[in-house]
mmCIF file with all atom_site columns, C-alpha atoms in Angstrom:
data_model
loop_
_atom_site.group_PDB
_atom_site.id
_atom_site.type_symbol
_atom_site.label_atom_id
_atom_site.label_alt_id
_atom_site.label_comp_id
_atom_site.label_asym_id
_atom_site.label_entity_id
_atom_site.label_seq_id
_atom_site.pdbx_PDB_ins_code
_atom_site.Cartn_x
_atom_site.Cartn_y
_atom_site.Cartn_z
_atom_site.occupancy
_atom_site.B_iso_or_equiv
_atom_site.pdbx_formal_charge
_atom_site.auth_seq_id
_atom_site.auth_comp_id
_atom_site.auth_asym_id
_atom_site.auth_atom_id
_atom_site.pdbx_PDB_model_num
ATOM 1   C CA . MET A 1 1   ? 43.525 -43.501 -22.573 1.00 0.00 ? 28  MET A CA 1
ATOM 2   C CA . THR A 1 2   ? 45.247 -46.672 -21.494 1.00 0.00 ? 29  THR A CA 1
ATOM 3   C CA . ASP A 1 3   ? 47.783 -44.696 -20.009 1.00 0.00 ? 30  ASP A CA 1
ATOM 4   C CA . ASN A 1 4   ? 44.991 -42.843 -18.298 1.00 0.00 ? 31  ASN A CA 1
ATOM 5   C CA . HIS A 1 5   ? 43.647 -45.797 -17.038 1.00 0.00 ? 32  HIS A CA 1
ATOM 6   C CA . GLY A 1 6   ? 46.858 -47.346 -15.724 1.00 0.00 ? 33  GLY A CA 1
ATOM 7   C CA . ASN A 1 7   ? 47.263 -44.364 -13.875 1.00 0.00 ? 34  ASN A CA 1
ATOM 8   C CA . SER A 1 8   ? 44.049 -44.669 -12.525 1.00 0.00 ? 35  SER A CA 1
ATOM 9   C CA . ILE A 1 9   ? 44.608 -48.051 -11.231 1.00 0.00 ? 36  ILE A CA 1
ATOM 10  C CA . ILE A 1 10  ? 48.333 -47.281 -10.141 1.00 0.00 ? 37  ILE A CA 1
ATOM 11  C CA . LYS A 1 11  ? 46.793 -44.349 -7.773  1.00 0.00 ? 38  LYS A CA 1
ATOM 12  C CA . VAL A 1 12  ? 44.207 -46.311 -6.673  1.00 0.00 ? 39  VAL A CA 1
ATOM 13  C CA . ALA A 1 13  ? 46.661 -49.038 -5.310  1.00 0.00 ? 40  ALA A CA 1
ATOM 14  C CA . LEU A 1 14  ? 48.716 -46.191 -3.804  1.00 0.00 ? 41  LEU A CA 1
ATOM 15  C CA . ASN A 1 15  ? 46.154 -45.290 -1.999  1.00 0.00 ? 42  ASN A CA 1
ATOM 16  C CA . LEU A 1 16  ? 44.712 -48.425 -0.720  1.00 0.00 ? 43  LEU A CA 1
ATOM 17  C CA . ILE A 1 17  ? 48.393 -49.201 0.238   1.00 0.00 ? 44  ILE A CA 1
ATOM 18  C CA . LEU A 1 18  ? 48.591 -46.029 2.124   1.00 0.00 ? 45  LEU A CA 1
ATOM 19  C CA . THR A 1 19  ? 45.614 -46.433 3.788   1.00 0.00 ? 46  THR A CA 1
ATOM 20  C CA . CYS A 1 20  ? 46.187 -49.970 5.081   1.00 0.00 ? 47  CYS A CA 1
ATOM 21  C CA . LEU A 1 21  ? 49.964 -48.733 5.882   1.00 0.00 ? 48  LEU A CA 1
ATOM 22  C CA . VAL A 1 22  ? 48.292 -45.712 8.248   1.00 0.00 ? 49  VAL A CA 1
ATOM 23  C CA . SER A 1 23  ? 45.853 -48.156 9.955   1.00 0.00 ? 50  SER A CA 1
ATOM 24  C CA . GLY A 1 24  ? 48.482 -50.622 10.874  1.00 0.00 ? 51  GLY A CA 1
ATOM 25  C CA . CYS A 1 25  ? 50.474 -47.743 12.296  1.00 0.00 ? 52  CYS A CA 1
ATOM 26  C CA . ILE A 1 26  ? 47.504 -46.723 14.148  1.00 0.00 ? 53  ILE A CA 1
ATOM 27  C CA . ILE A 1 27  ? 46.305 -50.357 15.573  1.00 0.00 ? 54  ILE A CA 1
ATOM 28  C CA . GLY A 1 28  ? 50.016 -50.513 16.820  1.00 0.00 ? 55  GLY A CA 1
ATOM 29  C CA . VAL A 1 29  ? 50.299 -47.439 18.672  1.00 0.00 ? 56  VAL A CA 1
ATOM 30  C CA . VAL A 1 30  ? 46.616 -48.175 20.353  1.00 0.00 ? 57  VAL A CA 1
ATOM 31  C CA . PHE A 1 31  ? 47.819 -51.352 21.214  1.00 0.00 ? 58  PHE A CA 1
ATOM 32  C CA . PHE A 1 32  ? 51.181 -49.840 22.259  1.00 0.00 ? 59  PHE A CA 1
ATOM 33  C CA . ILE A 1 33  ? 48.899 -47.138 24.755  1.00 0.00 ? 60  ILE A CA 1
ATOM 34  C CA . THR A 1 34  ? 46.032 -49.418 26.078  1.00 0.00 ? 61  THR A CA 1
ATOM 35  C CA . GLY A 1 35  ? 47.745 -52.867 25.952  1.00 0.00 ? 62  GLY A CA 1
ATOM 36  C CA . PRO A 1 36  ? 50.113 -52.624 29.598  1.00 0.00 ? 63  PRO A CA 1
ATOM 37  C CA . ILE A 1 37  ? 46.649 -51.301 30.240  1.00 0.00 ? 64  ILE A CA 1
ATOM 38  C CA . ALA A 1 38  ? 44.689 -54.165 29.777  1.00 0.00 ? 65  ALA A CA 1
ATOM 39  C CA . ALA A 1 39  ? 47.295 -56.255 31.743  1.00 0.00 ? 66  ALA A CA 1
ATOM 40  C CA . ASP A 1 40  ? 47.288 -54.419 34.500  1.00 0.00 ? 67  ASP A CA 1
ATOM 41  C CA . LYS A 1 41  ? 43.792 -54.285 34.266  1.00 0.00 ? 68  LYS A CA 1
ATOM 42  C CA . ALA A 1 42  ? 43.849 -57.394 34.537  1.00 0.00 ? 69  ALA A CA 1
ATOM 43  C CA . GLU A 1 43  ? 45.900 -58.173 36.681  1.00 0.00 ? 70  GLU A CA 1
ATOM 44  C CA . GLN A 1 44  ? 44.339 -56.072 39.421  1.00 0.00 ? 71  GLN A CA 1
ATOM 45  C CA . MET A 1 45  ? 41.121 -58.045 38.652  1.00 0.00 ? 72  MET A CA 1
ATOM 46  C CA . LYS A 1 46  ? 42.532 -61.753 39.473  1.00 0.00 ? 73  LYS A CA 1
ATOM 47  C CA . GLN A 1 47  ? 44.190 -59.905 43.047  1.00 0.00 ? 74  GLN A CA 1
ATOM 48  C CA . ASP A 1 48  ? 41.129 -58.712 43.796  1.00 0.00 ? 75  ASP A CA 1
ATOM 49  C CA . SER A 1 49  ? 39.356 -62.219 43.218  1.00 0.00 ? 76  SER A CA 1
ATOM 50  C CA . MET A 1 50  ? 42.541 -63.582 44.925  1.00 0.00 ? 77  MET A CA 1
ATOM 51  C CA . LYS A 1 51  ? 41.145 -60.789 48.107  1.00 0.00 ? 78  LYS A CA 1
ATOM 52  C CA . ALA A 1 52  ? 38.119 -61.509 48.075  1.00 0.00 ? 79  ALA A CA 1
ATOM 53  C CA . LEU A 1 53  ? 38.614 -65.642 48.593  1.00 0.00 ? 80  LEU A CA 1
ATOM 54  C CA . VAL A 1 54  ? 40.967 -64.812 51.126  1.00 0.00 ? 81  VAL A CA 1
ATOM 55  C CA . ALA A 1 55  ? 40.130 -61.672 52.977  1.00 0.00 ? 82  ALA A CA 1
ATOM 56  C CA . ASP A 1 56  ? 42.830 -61.916 55.986  1.00 0.00 ? 83  ASP A CA 1
ATOM 57  C CA . ALA A 1 57  ? 45.569 -62.078 53.259  1.00 0.00 ? 84  ALA A CA 1
ATOM 58  C CA . ASP A 1 58  ? 47.743 -59.137 52.586  1.00 0.00 ? 85  ASP A CA 1
ATOM 59  C CA . LYS A 1 59  ? 49.907 -61.070 50.146  1.00 0.00 ? 86  LYS A CA 1
ATOM 60  C CA . PHE A 1 60  ? 49.895 -63.186 47.412  1.00 0.00 ? 87  PHE A CA 1
ATOM 61  C CA . VAL A 1 61  ? 53.046 -65.533 46.032  1.00 0.00 ? 88  VAL A CA 1
ATOM 62  C CA . PRO A 1 62  ? 52.728 -67.189 43.019  1.00 0.00 ? 89  PRO A CA 1
ATOM 63  C CA . VAL A 1 63  ? 54.363 -71.171 42.699  1.00 0.00 ? 90  VAL A CA 1
ATOM 64  C CA . GLN A 1 64  ? 56.985 -71.659 40.620  1.00 0.00 ? 91  GLN A CA 1
ATOM 65  C CA . GLY A 1 65  ? 55.777 -73.656 37.517  1.00 0.00 ? 92  GLY A CA 1
ATOM 66  C CA . GLU A 1 66  ? 52.182 -73.866 38.635  1.00 0.00 ? 93  GLU A CA 1
ATOM 67  C CA . ALA A 1 67  ? 50.485 -71.653 36.188  1.00 0.00 ? 94  ALA A CA 1
ATOM 68  C CA . ASP A 1 68  ? 47.497 -68.840 38.288  1.00 0.00 ? 95  ASP A CA 1
ATOM 69  C CA . THR A 1 69  ? 48.619 -70.698 41.367  1.00 0.00 ? 96  THR A CA 1
ATOM 70  C CA . PHE A 1 70  ? 49.085 -68.519 44.307  1.00 0.00 ? 97  PHE A CA 1
ATOM 71  C CA . ILE A 1 71  ? 50.268 -69.269 48.226  1.00 0.00 ? 98  ILE A CA 1
ATOM 72  C CA . ALA A 1 72  ? 48.286 -66.247 50.877  1.00 0.00 ? 99  ALA A CA 1
ATOM 73  C CA . GLU A 1 73  ? 50.065 -65.424 53.049  1.00 0.00 ? 100 GLU A CA 1
ATOM 74  C CA . LYS A 1 74  ? 49.770 -63.153 56.355  1.00 0.00 ? 101 LYS A CA 1
ATOM 75  C CA . GLY A 1 75  ? 52.512 -61.577 58.484  1.00 0.00 ? 102 GLY A CA 1
ATOM 76  C CA . GLY A 1 76  ? 54.704 -63.731 55.778  1.00 0.00 ? 103 GLY A CA 1
ATOM 77  C CA . LYS A 1 77  ? 53.720 -67.426 56.690  1.00 0.00 ? 104 LYS A CA 1
ATOM 78  C CA . PRO A 1 78  ? 51.398 -69.360 54.050  1.00 0.00 ? 105 PRO A CA 1
ATOM 79  C CA . VAL A 1 79  ? 47.401 -69.078 55.358  1.00 0.00 ? 106 VAL A CA 1
ATOM 80  C CA . ALA A 1 80  ? 46.120 -70.557 52.032  1.00 0.00 ? 107 ALA A CA 1
ATOM 81  C CA . TYR A 1 81  ? 46.501 -71.925 48.707  1.00 0.00 ? 108 TYR A CA 1
ATOM 82  C CA . ILE A 1 82  ? 44.606 -70.769 45.640  1.00 0.00 ? 109 ILE A CA 1
ATOM 83  C CA . ILE A 1 83  ? 44.051 -73.171 42.997  1.00 0.00 ? 110 ILE A CA 1
ATOM 84  C CA . PRO A 1 84  ? 43.010 -73.170 39.621  1.00 0.00 ? 111 PRO A CA 1
ATOM 85  C CA . THR A 1 85  ? 40.990 -76.372 38.359  1.00 0.00 ? 112 THR A CA 1
ATOM 86  C CA . ALA A 1 86  ? 38.522 -76.821 35.372  1.00 0.00 ? 113 ALA A CA 1
ATOM 87  C CA . PRO A 1 87  ? 36.444 -79.736 35.586  1.00 0.00 ? 114 PRO A CA 1
ATOM 88  C CA . LYS A 1 88  ? 34.236 -81.047 32.863  1.00 0.00 ? 115 LYS A CA 1
ATOM 89  C CA . GLY A 1 89  ? 30.443 -79.854 33.648  1.00 0.00 ? 116 GLY A CA 1
ATOM 90  C CA . TYR A 1 90  ? 27.837 -80.356 32.001  1.00 0.00 ? 117 TYR A CA 1
ATOM 91  C CA . GLY A 1 91  ? 28.395 -76.988 29.242  1.00 0.00 ? 118 GLY A CA 1
ATOM 92  C CA . GLY A 1 92  ? 31.901 -78.341 29.057  1.00 0.00 ? 119 GLY A CA 1
ATOM 93  C CA . PRO A 1 93  ? 35.172 -77.425 31.136  1.00 0.00 ? 120 PRO A CA 1
ATOM 94  C CA . ILE A 1 94  ? 34.388 -75.279 34.497  1.00 0.00 ? 121 ILE A CA 1
ATOM 95  C CA . LYS A 1 95  ? 36.992 -72.602 35.268  1.00 0.00 ? 122 LYS A CA 1
ATOM 96  C CA . MET A 1 96  ? 37.654 -72.141 39.148  1.00 0.00 ? 123 MET A CA 1
ATOM 97  C CA . LEU A 1 97  ? 39.942 -70.598 41.402  1.00 0.00 ? 124 LEU A CA 1
ATOM 98  C CA . THR A 1 98  ? 39.832 -72.401 45.226  1.00 0.00 ? 125 THR A CA 1
ATOM 99  C CA . ALA A 1 99  ? 41.189 -71.394 48.200  1.00 0.00 ? 126 ALA A CA 1
ATOM 100 C CA . VAL A 1 100 ? 42.412 -74.058 50.606  1.00 0.00 ? 127 VAL A CA 1
ATOM 101 C CA . SER A 1 101 ? 43.463 -72.966 54.207  1.00 0.00 ? 128 SER A CA 1
ATOM 102 C CA . ALA A 1 102 ? 47.168 -74.328 55.248  1.00 0.00 ? 129 ALA A CA 1
ATOM 103 C CA . ASP A 1 103 ? 45.349 -77.317 57.362  1.00 0.00 ? 130 ASP A CA 1
ATOM 104 C CA . GLY A 1 104 ? 43.014 -78.449 53.897  1.00 0.00 ? 131 GLY A CA 1
ATOM 105 C CA . THR A 1 105 ? 39.908 -77.155 54.654  1.00 0.00 ? 132 THR A CA 1
ATOM 106 C CA . VAL A 1 106 ? 37.937 -75.488 52.089  1.00 0.00 ? 133 VAL A CA 1
ATOM 107 C CA . ILE A 1 107 ? 37.549 -71.051 52.305  1.00 0.00 ? 134 ILE A CA 1
ATOM 108 C CA . ASP A 1 108 ? 35.425 -70.405 49.036  1.00 0.00 ? 135 ASP A CA 1
ATOM 109 C CA . TYR A 1 109 ? 35.575 -70.496 45.182  1.00 0.00 ? 136 TYR A CA 1
ATOM 110 C CA . ALA A 1 110 ? 35.122 -68.757 42.348  1.00 0.00 ? 137 ALA A CA 1
ATOM 111 C CA . VAL A 1 111 ? 33.662 -69.705 38.965  1.00 0.00 ? 138 VAL A CA 1
ATOM 112 C CA . LEU A 1 112 ? 35.613 -67.675 36.274  1.00 0.00 ? 139 LEU A CA 1
ATOM 113 C CA . SER A 1 113 ? 33.574 -69.025 33.364  1.00 0.00 ? 140 SER A CA 1
ATOM 114 C CA . ALA A 1 114 ? 31.443 -72.331 32.930  1.00 0.00 ? 141 ALA A CA 1
ATOM 115 C CA . ASN A 1 115 ? 28.359 -73.047 30.473  1.00 0.00 ? 142 ASN A CA 1
ATOM 116 C CA . GLU A 1 116 ? 26.197 -74.704 32.595  1.00 0.00 ? 143 GLU A CA 1
ATOM 117 C CA . THR A 1 117 ? 22.611 -75.039 32.121  1.00 0.00 ? 144 THR A CA 1
ATOM 118 C CA . PRO A 1 118 ? 21.008 -71.664 33.362  1.00 0.00 ? 145 PRO A CA 1
ATOM 119 C CA . GLY A 1 119 ? 18.742 -72.744 36.424  1.00 0.00 ? 146 GLY A CA 1
ATOM 120 C CA . LEU A 1 120 ? 19.964 -75.251 36.995  1.00 0.00 ? 147 LEU A CA 1
ATOM 121 C CA . GLY A 1 121 ? 24.126 -76.306 37.055  1.00 0.00 ? 148 GLY A CA 1
ATOM 122 C CA . ASP A 1 122 ? 25.148 -72.594 36.641  1.00 0.00 ? 149 ASP A CA 1
ATOM 123 C CA . LYS A 1 123 ? 23.733 -72.636 40.688  1.00 0.00 ? 150 LYS A CA 1
ATOM 124 C CA . GLY A 1 124 ? 26.780 -73.980 41.335  1.00 0.00 ? 151 GLY A CA 1
ATOM 125 C CA . ALA A 1 125 ? 28.683 -71.008 41.056  1.00 0.00 ? 152 ALA A CA 1
ATOM 126 C CA . LYS A 1 126 ? 26.433 -69.288 43.656  1.00 0.00 ? 153 LYS A CA 1
ATOM 127 C CA . SER A 1 127 ? 24.684 -69.593 47.267  1.00 0.00 ? 154 SER A CA 1
ATOM 128 C CA . PRO A 1 128 ? 23.466 -71.909 48.704  1.00 0.00 ? 155 PRO A CA 1
ATOM 129 C CA . PHE A 1 129 ? 25.169 -73.800 46.729  1.00 0.00 ? 156 PHE A CA 1
ATOM 130 C CA . LYS A 1 130 ? 28.767 -72.707 47.259  1.00 0.00 ? 157 LYS A CA 1
ATOM 131 C CA . ASP A 1 131 ? 28.250 -72.059 50.384  1.00 0.00 ? 158 ASP A CA 1
ATOM 132 C CA . GLN A 1 132 ? 28.206 -75.697 52.058  1.00 0.00 ? 159 GLN A CA 1
ATOM 133 C CA . PHE A 1 133 ? 32.007 -76.151 51.095  1.00 0.00 ? 160 PHE A CA 1
ATOM 134 C CA . LYS A 1 134 ? 33.074 -73.943 53.148  1.00 0.00 ? 161 LYS A CA 1
ATOM 135 C CA . GLY A 1 135 ? 35.011 -75.124 56.534  1.00 0.00 ? 162 GLY A CA 1
ATOM 136 C CA . LYS A 1 136 ? 35.218 -78.958 54.728  1.00 0.00 ? 163 LYS A CA 1
ATOM 137 C CA . LYS A 1 137 ? 37.913 -80.851 54.052  1.00 0.00 ? 164 LYS A CA 1
ATOM 138 C CA . ILE A 1 138 ? 38.501 -83.687 51.107  1.00 0.00 ? 165 ILE A CA 1
ATOM 139 C CA . GLU A 1 139 ? 36.265 -86.557 52.852  1.00 0.00 ? 166 GLU A CA 1
ATOM 140 C CA . ASN A 1 140 ? 33.414 -84.455 52.564  1.00 0.00 ? 167 ASN A CA 1
ATOM 141 C CA . MET A 1 141 ? 34.045 -84.212 48.995  1.00 0.00 ? 168 MET A CA 1
ATOM 142 C CA . GLU A 1 142 ? 30.834 -86.532 47.899  1.00 0.00 ? 169 GLU A CA 1
ATOM 143 C CA . VAL A 1 143 ? 27.554 -85.456 46.543  1.00 0.00 ? 170 VAL A CA 1
ATOM 144 C CA . THR A 1 144 ? 24.356 -86.604 47.468  1.00 0.00 ? 171 THR A CA 1
ATOM 145 C CA . LYS A 1 145 ? 20.826 -86.359 46.775  1.00 0.00 ? 172 LYS A CA 1
ATOM 146 C CA . GLU A 1 146 ? 19.735 -87.248 50.950  1.00 0.00 ? 173 GLU A CA 1
ATOM 147 C CA . ALA A 1 147 ? 19.406 -84.428 52.846  1.00 0.00 ? 174 ALA A CA 1
ATOM 148 C CA . GLY A 1 148 ? 20.110 -85.818 55.978  1.00 0.00 ? 175 GLY A CA 1
ATOM 149 C CA . LYS A 1 149 ? 23.773 -86.209 54.990  1.00 0.00 ? 176 LYS A CA 1
ATOM 150 C CA . THR A 1 150 ? 25.147 -82.671 56.165  1.00 0.00 ? 177 THR A CA 1
ATOM 151 C CA . ASP A 1 151 ? 28.492 -83.793 55.740  1.00 0.00 ? 178 ASP A CA 1
ATOM 152 C CA . LYS A 1 152 ? 28.142 -84.222 52.064  1.00 0.00 ? 179 LYS A CA 1
ATOM 153 C CA . ILE A 1 153 ? 27.789 -81.816 49.311  1.00 0.00 ? 180 ILE A CA 1
ATOM 154 C CA . GLN A 1 154 ? 24.012 -81.488 48.666  1.00 0.00 ? 181 GLN A CA 1
ATOM 155 C CA . ALA A 1 155 ? 23.471 -82.328 45.084  1.00 0.00 ? 182 ALA A CA 1
ATOM 156 C CA . LEU A 1 156 ? 21.892 -79.264 43.307  1.00 0.00 ? 183 LEU A CA 1
ATOM 157 C CA . THR A 1 157 ? 17.938 -80.369 41.727  1.00 0.00 ? 184 THR A CA 1
ATOM 158 C CA . GLY A 1 158 ? 18.387 -81.289 38.024  1.00 0.00 ? 185 GLY A CA 1
ATOM 159 C CA . ALA A 1 159 ? 21.520 -81.053 38.128  1.00 0.00 ? 186 ALA A CA 1
ATOM 160 C CA . THR A 1 160 ? 23.866 -83.502 39.774  1.00 0.00 ? 187 THR A CA 1
ATOM 161 C CA . ILE A 1 161 ? 26.279 -83.528 37.054  1.00 0.00 ? 188 ILE A CA 1
ATOM 162 C CA . SER A 1 162 ? 27.002 -80.291 37.783  1.00 0.00 ? 189 SER A CA 1
ATOM 163 C CA . SER A 1 163 ? 27.065 -80.379 41.557  1.00 0.00 ? 190 SER A CA 1
ATOM 164 C CA . ARG A 1 164 ? 29.280 -83.383 40.564  1.00 0.00 ? 191 ARG A CA 1
ATOM 165 C CA . ALA A 1 165 ? 31.913 -81.189 38.401  1.00 0.00 ? 192 ALA A CA 1
ATOM 166 C CA . PHE A 1 166 ? 32.244 -78.045 41.004  1.00 0.00 ? 193 PHE A CA 1
ATOM 167 C CA . THR A 1 167 ? 33.150 -80.964 43.675  1.00 0.00 ? 194 THR A CA 1
ATOM 168 C CA . LEU A 1 168 ? 35.578 -82.309 41.643  1.00 0.00 ? 195 LEU A CA 1
ATOM 169 C CA . GLY A 1 169 ? 36.843 -78.897 41.070  1.00 0.00 ? 196 GLY A CA 1
ATOM 170 C CA . VAL A 1 170 ? 37.090 -77.980 44.409  1.00 0.00 ? 197 VAL A CA 1
ATOM 171 C CA . LYS A 1 171 ? 38.795 -81.971 45.497  1.00 0.00 ? 198 LYS A CA 1
ATOM 172 C CA . GLN A 1 172 ? 41.559 -81.613 43.107  1.00 0.00 ? 199 GLN A CA 1
ATOM 173 C CA . ALA A 1 173 ? 42.128 -78.440 44.628  1.00 0.00 ? 200 ALA A CA 1
ATOM 174 C CA . ILE A 1 174 ? 42.551 -79.467 48.032  1.00 0.00 ? 201 ILE A CA 1
ATOM 175 C CA . GLU A 1 175 ? 44.780 -82.362 47.098  1.00 0.00 ? 202 GLU A CA 1
ATOM 176 C CA . LYS A 1 176 ? 46.934 -79.894 44.789  1.00 0.00 ? 203 LYS A CA 1
ATOM 177 C CA . ALA A 1 177 ? 47.211 -78.014 47.915  1.00 0.00 ? 204 ALA A CA 1
ATOM 178 C CA . ALA A 1 178 ? 48.080 -80.807 49.918  1.00 0.00 ? 205 ALA A CA 1
ATOM 179 C CA . GLN A 1 179 ? 50.786 -81.564 47.114  1.00 0.00 ? 206 GLN A CA 1
ATOM 180 C CA . LEU A 1 180 ? 52.300 -77.906 47.644  1.00 0.00 ? 207 LEU A CA 1
ATOM 181 C CA . SER A 1 181 ? 52.227 -77.927 51.397  1.00 0.00 ? 208 SER A CA 1
ATOM 182 C CA . GLY A 1 182 ? 54.255 -81.544 51.561  1.00 0.00 ? 209 GLY A CA 1
ATOM 183 C CA . GLN A 1 183 ? 50.644 -83.218 53.690  1.00 0.00 ? 210 GLN A CA 1
ATOM 184 C CA . SER A 1 184 ? 49.189 -86.082 52.870  1.00 0.00 ? 211 SER A CA 1
ATOM 185 C CA . VAL A 1 185 ? 44.965 -86.381 52.202  1.00 0.00 ? 212 VAL A CA 1
ATOM 186 C CA . SER A 1 186 ? 43.265 -89.466 52.089  1.00 0.00 ? 213 SER A CA 1
ATOM 187 C CA . SER A 1 187 ? 40.212 -89.657 50.358  1.00 0.00 ? 214 SER A CA 1
ATOM 188 C CA . GLN A 1 188 ? 36.926 -90.880 48.315  1.00 0.00 ? 215 GLN A CA 1
ATOM 189 C CA . PRO A 1 189 ? 36.994 -91.971 44.882  1.00 0.00 ? 216 PRO A CA 1
ATOM 190 C CA . ALA A 1 190 ? 36.845 -89.027 42.539  1.00 0.00 ? 217 ALA A CA 1
ATOM 191 C CA . ALA A 1 191 ? 33.454 -87.268 42.727  1.00 0.00 ? 218 ALA A CA 1
ATOM 192 C CA . GLY A 1 192 ? 33.868 -86.601 38.761  1.00 0.00 ? 219 GLY A CA 1
ATOM 193 C CA . ALA A 1 193 ? 30.895 -86.387 36.561  1.00 0.00 ? 220 ALA A CA 1
ATOM 194 C CA . THR A 1 194 ? 29.205 -89.087 34.371  1.00 0.00 ? 221 THR A CA 1
ATOM 195 C CA . LYS A 1 195 ? 27.780 -89.709 31.743  1.00 0.00 ? 222 LYS A CA 1
ATOM 196 C CA . GLY A 1 196 ? 24.151 -89.048 30.452  1.00 0.00 ? 223 GLY A CA 1
ATOM 197 C CA . GLY A 1 197 ? 21.551 -86.181 31.269  1.00 0.00 ? 224 GLY A CA 1
ATOM 198 C CA . ASN A 1 198 ? 21.895 -83.565 33.981  1.00 0.00 ? 225 ASN A CA 1
ATOM 199 C CA . LYS A 1 199 ? 19.581 -84.760 36.774  1.00 0.00 ? 226 LYS A CA 1
#
């Protein structure tokens, strides 16, 4: 009786081990097959995002030593820089990609991830807020609540901190693009987020 019981435990243990080994092999094979596909898909999505930001470019060259930073080229000549930034918003870091032309003018930006307040701060990733950055330079990267100051960035209603965070992200991208191109830029004090409510 005792021997049969012992044999049963051994059989169960062996079955469990065999099941784990088979499952591990299956997972490994699946990852081996799908891993490169997922990586290729992520790379394609990144290329599509960059193409959407700089439609005229025919090539995106990675900047050595700078993660997720690219030079957009057309006919072998740089036309823009694509810069990643992650300013701190009301709900945490806002991961952005900003396209800046060779002369320091903002082309557009895309938000990769953010956790801003729905219906308020999250509007920073959409038109019409993001449209007002197009064509502006670093001296225009200042948030205002005065409607008459069209050369500045009009704050989102009820989301000043988020507005400042998006603006800071774009400003940092302009500064980085200037650094990469060897140009100098003059700017106002950083338009970073301040403490307190997102008003």
